[in-house]
Coordinates of C-alpha atoms in Angstrom, one line a residue:
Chain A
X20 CA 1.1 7.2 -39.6
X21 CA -1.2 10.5 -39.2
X22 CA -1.2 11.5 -35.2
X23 CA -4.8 12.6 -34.1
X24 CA -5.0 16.3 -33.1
X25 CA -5.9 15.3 -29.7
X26 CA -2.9 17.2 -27.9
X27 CA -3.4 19.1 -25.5
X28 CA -1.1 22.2 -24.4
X29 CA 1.1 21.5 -21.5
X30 CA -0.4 22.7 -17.9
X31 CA 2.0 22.9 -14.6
X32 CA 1.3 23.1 -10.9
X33 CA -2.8 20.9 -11.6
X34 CA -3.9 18.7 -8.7
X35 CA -3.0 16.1 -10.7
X36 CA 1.1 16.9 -10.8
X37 CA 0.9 17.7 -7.1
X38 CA -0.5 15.2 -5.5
X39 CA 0.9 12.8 -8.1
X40 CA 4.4 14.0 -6.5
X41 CA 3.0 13.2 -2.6
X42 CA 2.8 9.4 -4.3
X43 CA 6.0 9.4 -5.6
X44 CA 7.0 9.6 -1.9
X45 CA 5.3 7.1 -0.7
X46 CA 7.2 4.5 1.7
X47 CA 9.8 6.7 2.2
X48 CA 11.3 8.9 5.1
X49 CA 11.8 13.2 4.6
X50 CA 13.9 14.0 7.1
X51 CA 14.8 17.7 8.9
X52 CA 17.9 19.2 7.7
X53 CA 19.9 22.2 8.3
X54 CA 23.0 22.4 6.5
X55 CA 24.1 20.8 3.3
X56 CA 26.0 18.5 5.0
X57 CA 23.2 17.1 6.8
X58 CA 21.2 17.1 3.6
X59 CA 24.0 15.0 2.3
X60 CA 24.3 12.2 4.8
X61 CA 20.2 12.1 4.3
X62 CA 20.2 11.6 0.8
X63 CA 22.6 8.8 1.6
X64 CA 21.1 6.9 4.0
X65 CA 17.9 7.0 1.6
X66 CA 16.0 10.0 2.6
X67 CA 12.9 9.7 -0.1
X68 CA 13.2 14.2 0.4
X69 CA 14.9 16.6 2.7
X70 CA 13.1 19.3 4.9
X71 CA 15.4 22.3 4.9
X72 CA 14.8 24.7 7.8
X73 CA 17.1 26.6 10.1
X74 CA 16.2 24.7 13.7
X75 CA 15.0 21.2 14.2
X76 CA 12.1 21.7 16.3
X77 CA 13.9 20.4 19.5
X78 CA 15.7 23.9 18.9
X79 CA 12.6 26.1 18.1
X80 CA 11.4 24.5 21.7
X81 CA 14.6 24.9 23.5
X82 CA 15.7 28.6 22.3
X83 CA 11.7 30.0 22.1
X84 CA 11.3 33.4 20.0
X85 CA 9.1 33.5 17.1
X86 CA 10.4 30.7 14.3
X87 CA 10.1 31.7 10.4
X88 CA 10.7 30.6 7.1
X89 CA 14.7 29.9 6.6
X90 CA 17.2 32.1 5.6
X91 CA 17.4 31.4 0.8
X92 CA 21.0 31.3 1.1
X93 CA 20.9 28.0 3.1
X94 CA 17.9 26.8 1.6
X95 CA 19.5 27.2 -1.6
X96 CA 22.5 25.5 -0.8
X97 CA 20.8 22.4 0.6
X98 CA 18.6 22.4 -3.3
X99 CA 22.2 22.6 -5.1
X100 CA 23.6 20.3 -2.3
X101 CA 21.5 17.1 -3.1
X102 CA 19.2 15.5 -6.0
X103 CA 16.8 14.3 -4.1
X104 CA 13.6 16.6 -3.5
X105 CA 14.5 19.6 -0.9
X106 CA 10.5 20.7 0.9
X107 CA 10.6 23.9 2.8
X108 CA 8.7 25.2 5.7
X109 CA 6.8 28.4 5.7
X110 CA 4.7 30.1 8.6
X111 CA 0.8 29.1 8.3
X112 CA -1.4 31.6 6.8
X113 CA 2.4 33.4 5.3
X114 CA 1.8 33.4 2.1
X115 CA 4.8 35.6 1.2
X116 CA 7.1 32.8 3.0
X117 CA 5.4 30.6 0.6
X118 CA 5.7 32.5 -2.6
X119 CA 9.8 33.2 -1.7
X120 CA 10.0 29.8 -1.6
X121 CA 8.3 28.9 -4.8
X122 CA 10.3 31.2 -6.2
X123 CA 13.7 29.2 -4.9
X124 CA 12.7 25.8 -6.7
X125 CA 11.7 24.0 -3.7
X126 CA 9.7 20.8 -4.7
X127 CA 7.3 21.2 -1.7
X128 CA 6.2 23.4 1.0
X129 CA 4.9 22.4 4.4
X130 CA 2.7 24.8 5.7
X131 CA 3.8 24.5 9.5
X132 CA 2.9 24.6 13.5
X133 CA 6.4 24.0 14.0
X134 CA 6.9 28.0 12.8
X135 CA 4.9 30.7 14.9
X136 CA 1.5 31.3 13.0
X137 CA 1.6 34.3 10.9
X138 CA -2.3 34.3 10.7
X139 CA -4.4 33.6 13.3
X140 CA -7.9 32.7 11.6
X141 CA -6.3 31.7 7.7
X142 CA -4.4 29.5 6.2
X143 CA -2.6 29.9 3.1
X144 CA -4.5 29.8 -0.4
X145 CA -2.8 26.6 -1.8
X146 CA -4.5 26.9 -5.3
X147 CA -2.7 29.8 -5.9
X148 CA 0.4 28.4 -6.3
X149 CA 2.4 25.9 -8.6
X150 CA 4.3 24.8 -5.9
X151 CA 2.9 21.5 -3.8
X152 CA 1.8 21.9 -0.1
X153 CA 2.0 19.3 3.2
X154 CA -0.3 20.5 5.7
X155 CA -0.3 18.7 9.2
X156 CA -3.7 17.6 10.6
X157 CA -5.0 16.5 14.3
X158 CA -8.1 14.8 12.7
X159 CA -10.2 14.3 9.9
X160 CA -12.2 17.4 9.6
X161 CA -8.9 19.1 9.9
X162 CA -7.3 17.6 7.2
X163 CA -10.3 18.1 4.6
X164 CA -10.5 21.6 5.5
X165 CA -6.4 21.6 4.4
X166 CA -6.9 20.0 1.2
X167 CA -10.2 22.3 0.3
X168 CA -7.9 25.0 0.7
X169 CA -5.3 23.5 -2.1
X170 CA -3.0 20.8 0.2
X171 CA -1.6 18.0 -1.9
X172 CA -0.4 15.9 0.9
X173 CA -1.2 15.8 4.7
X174 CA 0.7 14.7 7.6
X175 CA 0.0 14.0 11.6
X176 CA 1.3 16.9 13.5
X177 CA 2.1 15.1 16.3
X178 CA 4.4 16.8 18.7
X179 CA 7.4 18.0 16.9
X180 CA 10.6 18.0 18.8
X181 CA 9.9 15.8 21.4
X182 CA 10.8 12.8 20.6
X183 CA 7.7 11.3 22.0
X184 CA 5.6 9.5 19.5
X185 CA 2.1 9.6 21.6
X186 CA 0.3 12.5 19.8
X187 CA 1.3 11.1 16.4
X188 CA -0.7 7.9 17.4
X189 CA -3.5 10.0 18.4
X190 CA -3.4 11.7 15.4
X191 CA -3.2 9.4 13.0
X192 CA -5.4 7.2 14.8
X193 CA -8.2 9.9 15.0
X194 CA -8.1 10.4 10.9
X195 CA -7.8 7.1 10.2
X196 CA -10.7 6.4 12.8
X197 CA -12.9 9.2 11.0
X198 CA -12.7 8.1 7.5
X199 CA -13.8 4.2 8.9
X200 CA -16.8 5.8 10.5
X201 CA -17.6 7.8 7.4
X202 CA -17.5 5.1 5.1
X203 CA -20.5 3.7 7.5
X204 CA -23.1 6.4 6.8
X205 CA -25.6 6.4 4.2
X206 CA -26.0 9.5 2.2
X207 CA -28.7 11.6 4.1
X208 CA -26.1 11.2 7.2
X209 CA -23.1 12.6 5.6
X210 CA -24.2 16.1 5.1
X211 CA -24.4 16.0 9.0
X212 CA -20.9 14.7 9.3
X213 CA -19.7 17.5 6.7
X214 CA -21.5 19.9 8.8
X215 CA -19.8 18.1 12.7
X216 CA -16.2 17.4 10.5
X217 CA -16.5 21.5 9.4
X218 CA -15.5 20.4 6.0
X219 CA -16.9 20.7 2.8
X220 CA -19.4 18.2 1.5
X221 CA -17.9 16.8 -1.8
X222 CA -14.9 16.2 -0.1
X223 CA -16.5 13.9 3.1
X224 CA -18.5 12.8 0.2
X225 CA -15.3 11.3 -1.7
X226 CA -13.5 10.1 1.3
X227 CA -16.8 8.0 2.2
X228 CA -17.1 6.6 -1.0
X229 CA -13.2 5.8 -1.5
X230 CA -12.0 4.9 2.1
X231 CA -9.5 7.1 1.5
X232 CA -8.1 10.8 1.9
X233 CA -8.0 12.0 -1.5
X234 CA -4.4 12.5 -1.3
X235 CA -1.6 11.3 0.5
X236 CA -1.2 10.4 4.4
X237 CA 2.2 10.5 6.3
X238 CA 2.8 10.9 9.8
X239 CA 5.0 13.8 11.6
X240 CA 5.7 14.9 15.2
X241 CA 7.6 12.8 17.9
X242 CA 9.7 10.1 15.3
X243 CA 12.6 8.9 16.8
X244 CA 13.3 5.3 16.6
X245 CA 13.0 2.7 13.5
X246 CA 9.8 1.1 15.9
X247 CA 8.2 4.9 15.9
X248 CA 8.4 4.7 12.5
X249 CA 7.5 1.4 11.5
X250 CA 4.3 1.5 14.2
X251 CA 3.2 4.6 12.4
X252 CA 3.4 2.5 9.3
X253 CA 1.1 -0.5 10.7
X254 CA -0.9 2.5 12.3
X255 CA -2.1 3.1 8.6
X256 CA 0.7 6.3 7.4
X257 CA 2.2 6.3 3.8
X258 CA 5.7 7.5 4.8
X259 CA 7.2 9.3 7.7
X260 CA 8.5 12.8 8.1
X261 CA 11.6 12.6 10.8
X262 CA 12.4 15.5 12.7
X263 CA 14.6 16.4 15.4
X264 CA 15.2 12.7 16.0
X265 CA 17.7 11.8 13.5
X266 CA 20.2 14.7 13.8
X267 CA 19.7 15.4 17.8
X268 CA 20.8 11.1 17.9
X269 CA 23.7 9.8 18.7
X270 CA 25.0 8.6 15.2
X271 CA 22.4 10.8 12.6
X272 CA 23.4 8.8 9.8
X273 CA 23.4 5.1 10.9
X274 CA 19.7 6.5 13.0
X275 CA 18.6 7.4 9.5
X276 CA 19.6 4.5 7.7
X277 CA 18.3 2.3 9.8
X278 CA 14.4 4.4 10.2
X279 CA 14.9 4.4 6.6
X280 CA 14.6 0.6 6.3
X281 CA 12.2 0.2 9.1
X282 CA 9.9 2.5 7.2
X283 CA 10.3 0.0 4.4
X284 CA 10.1 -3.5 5.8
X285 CA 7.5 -2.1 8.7
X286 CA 5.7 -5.6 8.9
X287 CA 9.0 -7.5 9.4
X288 CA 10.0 -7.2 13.1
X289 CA 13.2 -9.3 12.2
X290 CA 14.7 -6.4 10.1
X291 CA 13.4 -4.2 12.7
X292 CA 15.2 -5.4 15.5
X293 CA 18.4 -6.3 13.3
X294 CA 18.6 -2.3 12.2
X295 CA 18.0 -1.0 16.0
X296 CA 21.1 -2.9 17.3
X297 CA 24.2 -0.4 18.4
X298 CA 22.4 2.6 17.5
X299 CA 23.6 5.0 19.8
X300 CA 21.4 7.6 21.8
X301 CA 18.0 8.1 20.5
X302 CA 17.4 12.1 21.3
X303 CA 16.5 13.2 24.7
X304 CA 12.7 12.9 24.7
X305 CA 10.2 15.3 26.3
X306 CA 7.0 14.0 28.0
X307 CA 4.1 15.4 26.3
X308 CA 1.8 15.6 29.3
X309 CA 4.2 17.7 31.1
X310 CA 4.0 20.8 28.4
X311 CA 2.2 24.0 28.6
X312 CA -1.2 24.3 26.4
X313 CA 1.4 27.6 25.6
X314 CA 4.3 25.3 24.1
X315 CA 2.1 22.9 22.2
X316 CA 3.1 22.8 18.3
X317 CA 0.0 20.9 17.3
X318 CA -3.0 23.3 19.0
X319 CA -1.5 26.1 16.2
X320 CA -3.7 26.1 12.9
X321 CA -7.6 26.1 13.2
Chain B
X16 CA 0.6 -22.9 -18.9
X17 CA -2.6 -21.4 -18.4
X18 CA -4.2 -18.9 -16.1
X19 CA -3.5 -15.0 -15.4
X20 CA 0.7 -14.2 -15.2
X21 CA 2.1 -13.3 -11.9
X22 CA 3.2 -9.5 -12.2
X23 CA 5.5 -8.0 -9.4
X24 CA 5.9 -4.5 -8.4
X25 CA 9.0 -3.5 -7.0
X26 CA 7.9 -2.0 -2.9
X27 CA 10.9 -0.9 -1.6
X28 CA 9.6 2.9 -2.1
X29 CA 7.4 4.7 -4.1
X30 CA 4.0 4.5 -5.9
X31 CA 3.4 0.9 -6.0
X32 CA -0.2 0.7 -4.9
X33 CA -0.8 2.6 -8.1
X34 CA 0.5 0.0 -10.2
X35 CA -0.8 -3.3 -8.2
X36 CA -4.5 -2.0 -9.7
X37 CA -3.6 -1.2 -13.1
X38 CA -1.8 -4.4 -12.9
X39 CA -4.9 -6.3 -11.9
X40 CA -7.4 -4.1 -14.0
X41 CA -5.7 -5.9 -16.7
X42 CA -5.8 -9.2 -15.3
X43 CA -2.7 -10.2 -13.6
X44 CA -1.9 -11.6 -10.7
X45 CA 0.2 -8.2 -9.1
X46 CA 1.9 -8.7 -5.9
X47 CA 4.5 -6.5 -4.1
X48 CA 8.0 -7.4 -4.5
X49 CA 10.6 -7.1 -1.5
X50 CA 12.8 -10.3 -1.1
X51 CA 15.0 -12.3 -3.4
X52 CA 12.5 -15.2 -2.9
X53 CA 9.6 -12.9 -3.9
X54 CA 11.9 -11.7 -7.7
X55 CA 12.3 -15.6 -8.3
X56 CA 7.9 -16.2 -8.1
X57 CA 7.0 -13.6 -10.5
X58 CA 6.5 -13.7 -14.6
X59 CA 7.0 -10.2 -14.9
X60 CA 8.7 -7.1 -12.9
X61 CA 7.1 -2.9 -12.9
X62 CA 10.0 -0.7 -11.0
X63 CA 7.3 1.6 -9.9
X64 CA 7.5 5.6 -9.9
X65 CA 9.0 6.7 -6.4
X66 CA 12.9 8.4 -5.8
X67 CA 15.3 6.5 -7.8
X68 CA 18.4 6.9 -5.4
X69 CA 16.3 5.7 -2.4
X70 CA 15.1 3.0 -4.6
X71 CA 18.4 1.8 -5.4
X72 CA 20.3 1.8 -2.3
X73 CA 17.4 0.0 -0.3
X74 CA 17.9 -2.7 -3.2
X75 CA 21.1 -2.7 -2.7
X76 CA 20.7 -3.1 1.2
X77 CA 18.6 -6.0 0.9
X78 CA 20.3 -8.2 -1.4
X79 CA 18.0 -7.6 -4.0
X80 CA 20.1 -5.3 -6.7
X81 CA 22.2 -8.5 -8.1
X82 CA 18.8 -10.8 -7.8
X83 CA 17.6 -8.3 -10.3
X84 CA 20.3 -7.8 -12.3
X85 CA 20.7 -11.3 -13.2
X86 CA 16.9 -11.4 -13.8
X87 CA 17.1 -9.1 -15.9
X88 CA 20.0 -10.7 -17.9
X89 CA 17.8 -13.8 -18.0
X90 CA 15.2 -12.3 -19.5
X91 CA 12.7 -11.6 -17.5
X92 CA 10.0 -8.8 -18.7
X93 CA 10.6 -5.2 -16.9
X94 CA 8.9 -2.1 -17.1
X95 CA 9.8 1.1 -15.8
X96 CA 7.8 4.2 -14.9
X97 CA 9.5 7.1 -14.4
X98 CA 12.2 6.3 -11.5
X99 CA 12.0 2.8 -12.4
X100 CA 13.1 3.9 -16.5
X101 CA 15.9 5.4 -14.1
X102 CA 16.7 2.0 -12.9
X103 CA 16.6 0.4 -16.0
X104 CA 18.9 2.7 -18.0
X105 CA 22.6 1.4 -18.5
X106 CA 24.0 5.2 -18.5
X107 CA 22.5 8.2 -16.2
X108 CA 23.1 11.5 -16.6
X109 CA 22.7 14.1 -13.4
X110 CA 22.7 11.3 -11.1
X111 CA 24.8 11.4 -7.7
X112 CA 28.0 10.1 -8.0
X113 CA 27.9 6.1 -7.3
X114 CA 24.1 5.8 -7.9
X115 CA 23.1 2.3 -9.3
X116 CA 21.1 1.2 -11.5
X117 CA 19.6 -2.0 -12.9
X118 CA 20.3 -1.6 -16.1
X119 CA 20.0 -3.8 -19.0
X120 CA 18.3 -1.1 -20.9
X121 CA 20.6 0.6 -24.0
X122 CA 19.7 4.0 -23.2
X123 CA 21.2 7.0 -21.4
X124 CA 18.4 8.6 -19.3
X125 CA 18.9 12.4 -17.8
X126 CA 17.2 12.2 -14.7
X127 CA 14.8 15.2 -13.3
X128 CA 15.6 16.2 -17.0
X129 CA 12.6 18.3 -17.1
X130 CA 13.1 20.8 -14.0
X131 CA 11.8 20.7 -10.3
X132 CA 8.4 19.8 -8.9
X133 CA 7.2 23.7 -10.2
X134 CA 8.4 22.1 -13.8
X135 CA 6.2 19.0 -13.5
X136 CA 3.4 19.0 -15.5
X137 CA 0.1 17.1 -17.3
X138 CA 0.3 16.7 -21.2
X139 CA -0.1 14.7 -24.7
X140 CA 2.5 11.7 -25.4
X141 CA 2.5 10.5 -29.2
X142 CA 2.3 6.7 -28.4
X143 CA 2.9 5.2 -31.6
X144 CA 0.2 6.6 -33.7
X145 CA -2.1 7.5 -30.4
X146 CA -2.0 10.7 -28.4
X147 CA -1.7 9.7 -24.3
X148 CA -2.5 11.5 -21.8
X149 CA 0.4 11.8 -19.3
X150 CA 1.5 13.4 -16.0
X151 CA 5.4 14.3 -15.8
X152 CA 6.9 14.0 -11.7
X153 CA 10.1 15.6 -12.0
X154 CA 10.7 13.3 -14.5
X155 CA 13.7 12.1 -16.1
X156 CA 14.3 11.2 -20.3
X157 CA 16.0 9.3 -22.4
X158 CA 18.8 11.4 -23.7
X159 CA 20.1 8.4 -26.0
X160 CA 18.6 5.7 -27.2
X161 CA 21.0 2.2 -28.5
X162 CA 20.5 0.4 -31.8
X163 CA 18.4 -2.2 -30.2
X164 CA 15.9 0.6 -28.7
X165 CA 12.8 1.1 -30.1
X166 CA 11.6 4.3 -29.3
X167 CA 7.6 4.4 -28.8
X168 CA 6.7 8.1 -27.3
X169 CA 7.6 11.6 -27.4
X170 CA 6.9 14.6 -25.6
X171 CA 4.5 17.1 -27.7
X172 CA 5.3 20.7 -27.5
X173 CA 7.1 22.6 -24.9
X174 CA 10.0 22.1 -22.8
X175 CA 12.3 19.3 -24.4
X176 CA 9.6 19.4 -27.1
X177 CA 10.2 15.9 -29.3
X178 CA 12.6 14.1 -26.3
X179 CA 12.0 10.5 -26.3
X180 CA 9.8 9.3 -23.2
X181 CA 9.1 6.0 -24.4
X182 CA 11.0 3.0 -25.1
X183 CA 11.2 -0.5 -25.9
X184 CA 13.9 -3.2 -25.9
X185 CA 12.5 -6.8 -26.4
X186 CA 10.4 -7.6 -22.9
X187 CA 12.2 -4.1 -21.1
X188 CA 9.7 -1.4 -21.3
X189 CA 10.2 1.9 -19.7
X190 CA 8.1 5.4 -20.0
X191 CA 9.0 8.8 -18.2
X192 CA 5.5 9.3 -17.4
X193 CA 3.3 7.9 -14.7
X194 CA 0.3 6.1 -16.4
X195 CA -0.6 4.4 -13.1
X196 CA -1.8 7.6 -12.0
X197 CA -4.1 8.4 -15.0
X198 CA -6.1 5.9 -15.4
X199 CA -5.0 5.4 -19.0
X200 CA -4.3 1.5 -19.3
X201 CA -2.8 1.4 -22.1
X202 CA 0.8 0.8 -21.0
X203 CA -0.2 -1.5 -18.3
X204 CA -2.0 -3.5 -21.2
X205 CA 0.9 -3.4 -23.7
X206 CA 3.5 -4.6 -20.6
X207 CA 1.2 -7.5 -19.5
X208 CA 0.9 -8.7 -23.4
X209 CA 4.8 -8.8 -22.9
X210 CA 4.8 -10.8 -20.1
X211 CA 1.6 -13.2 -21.0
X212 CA 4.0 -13.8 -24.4
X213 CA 7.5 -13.9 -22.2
X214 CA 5.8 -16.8 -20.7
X215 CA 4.1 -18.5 -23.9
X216 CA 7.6 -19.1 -25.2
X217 CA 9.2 -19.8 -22.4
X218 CA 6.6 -22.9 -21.5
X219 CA 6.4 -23.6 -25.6
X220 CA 10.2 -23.9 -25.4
X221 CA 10.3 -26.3 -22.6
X222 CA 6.8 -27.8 -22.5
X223 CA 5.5 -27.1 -25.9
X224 CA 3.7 -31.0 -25.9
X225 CA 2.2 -30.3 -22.7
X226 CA 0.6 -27.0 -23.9
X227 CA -1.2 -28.9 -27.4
X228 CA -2.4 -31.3 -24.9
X229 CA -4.4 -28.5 -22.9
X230 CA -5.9 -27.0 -26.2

């Protein structure tokens, strides 16, 4: 049988093959690591992907200084450690940070508040790169202005490293609340919400039309319990990113098992409750309300 | 029997929305698997793309890996995209030690055969005599394909240029590709022809009167 000449050459790194990879992800758990070992008891408790950085963010909080991209050697052992897929974290507006890391084989970067900003008016051009990006987002217009500049998946930034799940609600409740009121306008109206959301017109333009973000939602910042997670869940995310809150627990790889199936069976308060029996100590939690405007993660990136 | 066949998607992890619309855009009845109870309602089974290890211990978990297993063994029509081809595979290669798989397909699959996420990529499949359009997620391939395996793709040009990316075993289908991410329907359409004839015989056999009464 004669094969049509309809083949086209092979072409890496299109939106297509990174945000395809964001929906691969989907309904699963990424959790914080910092050793191989770690990475290890993640992958077996059913970590969908690791996040390899050198302090959880209860650390980066507790010890202060300025946080960076990880050290290659470890982030290289924790990509030869597990096969599951290893993201990395890189200073927002680095791009440096982000091209080492490219250049290590990591499957995704997250362009993070957790690190100290390396540019105070820019982010990182994503389209430039082959590598995938997560960006977080405290809203709508934040998150479209992320994915015009290249991001194939977004996250709630929450408030990383304290255990407290409040500003992941508000988050996520303020980008799924803006996409509901934008599928209510007619089409003279939306260049007025491009112009409030400070994003780009197609994109509030798609995201009307669709319901939807045009790539993938999870939720970040404050995860600690199998309930966090599977509220975030209900709350409209795609998948959760746990922090601090597995490995500052009690018993990290029952903690992660057990988010893991919350995640999963998030509708069923049965499993839920049977897989938060005996777990241990959840980490030490820090009221939001109490913190500094100074040591807020989620006011960093503009 | 009569009306549109009941296809599940396996939702312990992964993209499953994907393939609940391609599903329906070809006129099944596609609801989300989770439960034992949920395997035994369905006329058809997609292990959707997602992270094969995750998918596998959450089966396992839940009681649902031997459910499948023996659904499998009974006959029931599968397909596989990409982690779920993982699933179906009776021998992995570059898998973590102890990872489990459905199986019931006569292949040995290498998974993340291709590279990392940088490797991923868009390109043509030659599906039987039709080039595809395809997107590769750190996907995995068939290294070796059994007697009983018909092989129906290959990659075109490149890395692991002429590697088998498509099979077929009786009602098991499984491709290394994501076509519920491209809008291409033509594997969707192939798979629920499997399962609308998986169910033909299987009424014929045991209600075959029944059925020329209808007509």
């Amino acid at each position: 049988m004669s094969v049509p000449d309809q083949t086209s050459p092979r072409a890496t790194g299109t939106a297509a093959v990174k945000r395809g990879m964001a929906e691969q992800l989907k309904g699963g758990v990424i959790m914080d690591v910092v050793t191989a070992e770690q990475a290890r008891i993640a992958e077996d408790a059913g970590a969908v992907a690791v996040m390899a950085l050198e302090r959880v963010p209860a650390d980066i909080r507790a010890q202060g200084g300025i946080a960076r991209m990880s050290d290659p050697d470890m982030i290289s052992s924790i990509v030869s450690a597990v096969s599951i897929p290893v993201m990395a974290k890189a200073r927002i507006g680095h791009f440096v940070e982000a091209q080492v890391l490219q250049s290590l084989g990591v499957d995704y970067v997250d362009e993070s508040e957790v690190l100290t900003p390396a540019d105070e008016a820019h982010h990182i051009d994503k389209h430039a790169f082959t590598v995938p990006f997560v960006c977080g987002a405290t809203d709508l217009g934040e998150a479209l202005r992320r994915i015009a500049e290249g991001a194939a998946m977004i996250r709630s930034k929450g408030e990383a490293g304290t255990g407290n799940v409040v500003e992941a609600v508000r988050h996520m409740r303020a980008i799924r609340a803006g996409i509901r009121k934008l599928t209510t306008l007619d089409e003279t109206e939306l260049f007025v919400a491009a112009k409030e959301l400070r994003a780009p017109h197609d994109l509030v333009a798609e995201v009307a039309r669709t319901g939807k973000l045009p790539v993938v939602l999870f939720t970040a910042g404050g995860i600690a319990t199998p309930a966090d997670a599977a509220m975030m869940m209900q709350l409209g995310a795609e998948g959760v990113f746990v922090g601090s809150g597995i490995f500052k627990s009690g018993d990290p790889a029952q903690r992660a098992a057990a988010i893991v199936q919350a995640t999963t069976f998030s509708d069923d308060p049965e499993v839920i409750a049977k897989v938060s029996r005996g777990l241990g100590e959840a980490m030490v939690g820090i009221n939001v309300a109490t913190l500094p405007d100074s040591e807020r993660f989620a006011t960093r990136g503009w | 029997m009569s009306g549109a066949p009941t296809v599940g998607v396996l939702a312990l992890q992964g993209d499953v929305r994907e393939h609940l619309a391609a599903l329906t855009a070809q006129g099944a009845t596609a609801v989300p698997v989770r439960r034992p109870e949920e395997l035994a309602a369905v006329d058809g089974l997609v292990l959707p793309g997602g992270e094969s290890t995750t998918i596998a211990k959450l089966a396992v978990r839940f009681g649902l890996m031997d459910p499948l297993r023996a659904a499998v063994r009974a006959g029931l029509p599968v397909y596989g995209s990409c982690a779920g081809m993982v699933l179906l595979a009776d021998r992995l290669l570059a898998a973590p030690a102890g990872q489990e798989t459905v199986g019931g397909l006569d292949v040995t699959v290498r998974r993340n055969a291709f590279g990392r996420q940088v490797d991923s990529f868009e390109s043509t499949v030659r599906l039987g005599g039709e080039a595809v359009p395809a997107v590769f997620i750190r996907a995995p391939w068939v290294e070796e394909a059994g007697p009983g395996v018909e092989v129906l793709g290959r990659v075109v040009g490149g890395e692991g240029d002429g590697k088998i990316v498509a099979v077929r075993q009786g009602d098991l289908l499984a491709t290394s590709f994501h076509p519920e991410l491209t809008g291409d329907r033509r594997v969707h359409a192939l798979f629920v022809d499997i399962v609308r004839d998986a169910r033909e015989r299987r009424s014929g056999a045991v209600a075959g009167d029944e059925r020329r009464a209808d007509t």
